[in-house]
Coordinates of C-alpha atoms in Angstrom, one line a residue:
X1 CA 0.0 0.0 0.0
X2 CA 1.5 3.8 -0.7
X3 CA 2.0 6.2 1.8
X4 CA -0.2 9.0 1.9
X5 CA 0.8 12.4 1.8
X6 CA -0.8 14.6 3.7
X7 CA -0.1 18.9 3.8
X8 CA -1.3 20.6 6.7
X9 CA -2.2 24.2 6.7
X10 CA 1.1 25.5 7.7
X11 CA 2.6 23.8 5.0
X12 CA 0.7 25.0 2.5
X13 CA 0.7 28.2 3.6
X14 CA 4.8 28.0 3.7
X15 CA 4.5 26.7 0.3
X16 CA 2.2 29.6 -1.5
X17 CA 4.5 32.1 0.6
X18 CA 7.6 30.9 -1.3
X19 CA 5.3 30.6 -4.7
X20 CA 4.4 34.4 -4.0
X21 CA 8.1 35.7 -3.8
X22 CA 8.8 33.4 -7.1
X23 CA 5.9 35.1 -8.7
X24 CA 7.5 38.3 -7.5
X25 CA 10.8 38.1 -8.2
X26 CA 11.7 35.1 -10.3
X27 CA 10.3 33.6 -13.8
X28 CA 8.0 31.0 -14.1
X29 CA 10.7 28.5 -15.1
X30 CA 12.0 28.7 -11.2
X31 CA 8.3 28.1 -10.2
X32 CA 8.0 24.9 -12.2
X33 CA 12.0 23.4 -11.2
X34 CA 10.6 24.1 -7.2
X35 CA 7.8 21.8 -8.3
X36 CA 9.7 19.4 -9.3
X37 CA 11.9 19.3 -7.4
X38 CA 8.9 18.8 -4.4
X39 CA 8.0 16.4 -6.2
X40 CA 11.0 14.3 -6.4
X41 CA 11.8 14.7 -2.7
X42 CA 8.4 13.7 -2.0
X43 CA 9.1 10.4 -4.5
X44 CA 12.3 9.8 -2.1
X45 CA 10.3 10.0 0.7
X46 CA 7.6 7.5 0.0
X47 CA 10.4 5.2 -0.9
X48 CA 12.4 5.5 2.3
X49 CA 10.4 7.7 4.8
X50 CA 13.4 7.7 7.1
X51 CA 16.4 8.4 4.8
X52 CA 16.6 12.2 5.8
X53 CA 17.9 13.4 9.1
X54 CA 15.6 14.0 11.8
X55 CA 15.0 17.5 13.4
X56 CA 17.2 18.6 15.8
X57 CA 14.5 20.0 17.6
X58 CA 11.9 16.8 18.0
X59 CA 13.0 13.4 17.5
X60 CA 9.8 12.5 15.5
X61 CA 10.3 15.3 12.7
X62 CA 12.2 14.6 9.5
X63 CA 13.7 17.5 7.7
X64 CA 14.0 17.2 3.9
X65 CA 16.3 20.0 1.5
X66 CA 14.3 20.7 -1.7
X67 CA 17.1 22.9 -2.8
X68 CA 19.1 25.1 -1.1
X69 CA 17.1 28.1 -0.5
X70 CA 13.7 25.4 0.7
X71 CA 13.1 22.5 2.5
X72 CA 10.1 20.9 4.2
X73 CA 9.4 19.2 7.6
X74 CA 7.7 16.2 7.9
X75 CA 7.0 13.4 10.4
X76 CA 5.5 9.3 9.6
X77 CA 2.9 7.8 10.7
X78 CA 3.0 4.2 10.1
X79 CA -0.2 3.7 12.2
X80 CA -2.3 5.4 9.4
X81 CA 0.4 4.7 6.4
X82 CA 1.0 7.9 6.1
X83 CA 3.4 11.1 5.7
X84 CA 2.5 14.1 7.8
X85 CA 4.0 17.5 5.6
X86 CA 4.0 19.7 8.7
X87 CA 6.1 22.5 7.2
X88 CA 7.4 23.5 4.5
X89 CA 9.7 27.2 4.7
X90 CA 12.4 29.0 3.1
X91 CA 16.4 28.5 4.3
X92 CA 16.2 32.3 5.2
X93 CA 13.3 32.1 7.3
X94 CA 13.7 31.9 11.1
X95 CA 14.2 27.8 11.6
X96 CA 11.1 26.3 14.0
X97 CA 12.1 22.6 13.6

């Protein structure tokens, strides 16, 4: 059975905040290579839900780079089979996890 992947609100509102400043300031091509690049850190993840290093901040949180300017926090719930996206934030944001 797959993991599911679920966002929660913070993460998506991380993620639309760092959409809006690429809107802003970038082209669309730097929009779509994010995406993608989610999207193949999320692909990693469902393979091997622990390969990334966990927060230093709470044992059960997983930190994963997209790139090096974004990254997303994220903890597994093997009860339910899925993967929790708690956060998802820009390098130069004050760190939380």
């Amino acid at each position: 059975m797959a993991l599911r992947f679920i966002w929660t609100a913070q993460a998506v509102k991380g993620f639309n905040k760092v959409i809006d400043y690429l809107e802003a300031n970038w082209t669309t091509k730097e929009i779509l290579n994010l995406e993608n690049k989610i999207q193949q850190v999320i692909n990693q993840i469902s393979l091997n839900p622990d390969q990334f290093p966990k927060s230093k901040k709470s044992e059960s949180l997983y930190k994963a780079f997209i790139d090096k300017n974004n990254y997303l926090v994220y903890k597994i719930s093997k009860q339910s089979n899925s993967i929790e996206i708690i956060n998802f934030r820009g390098t130069k944001q004050q760190q939380k996890y």
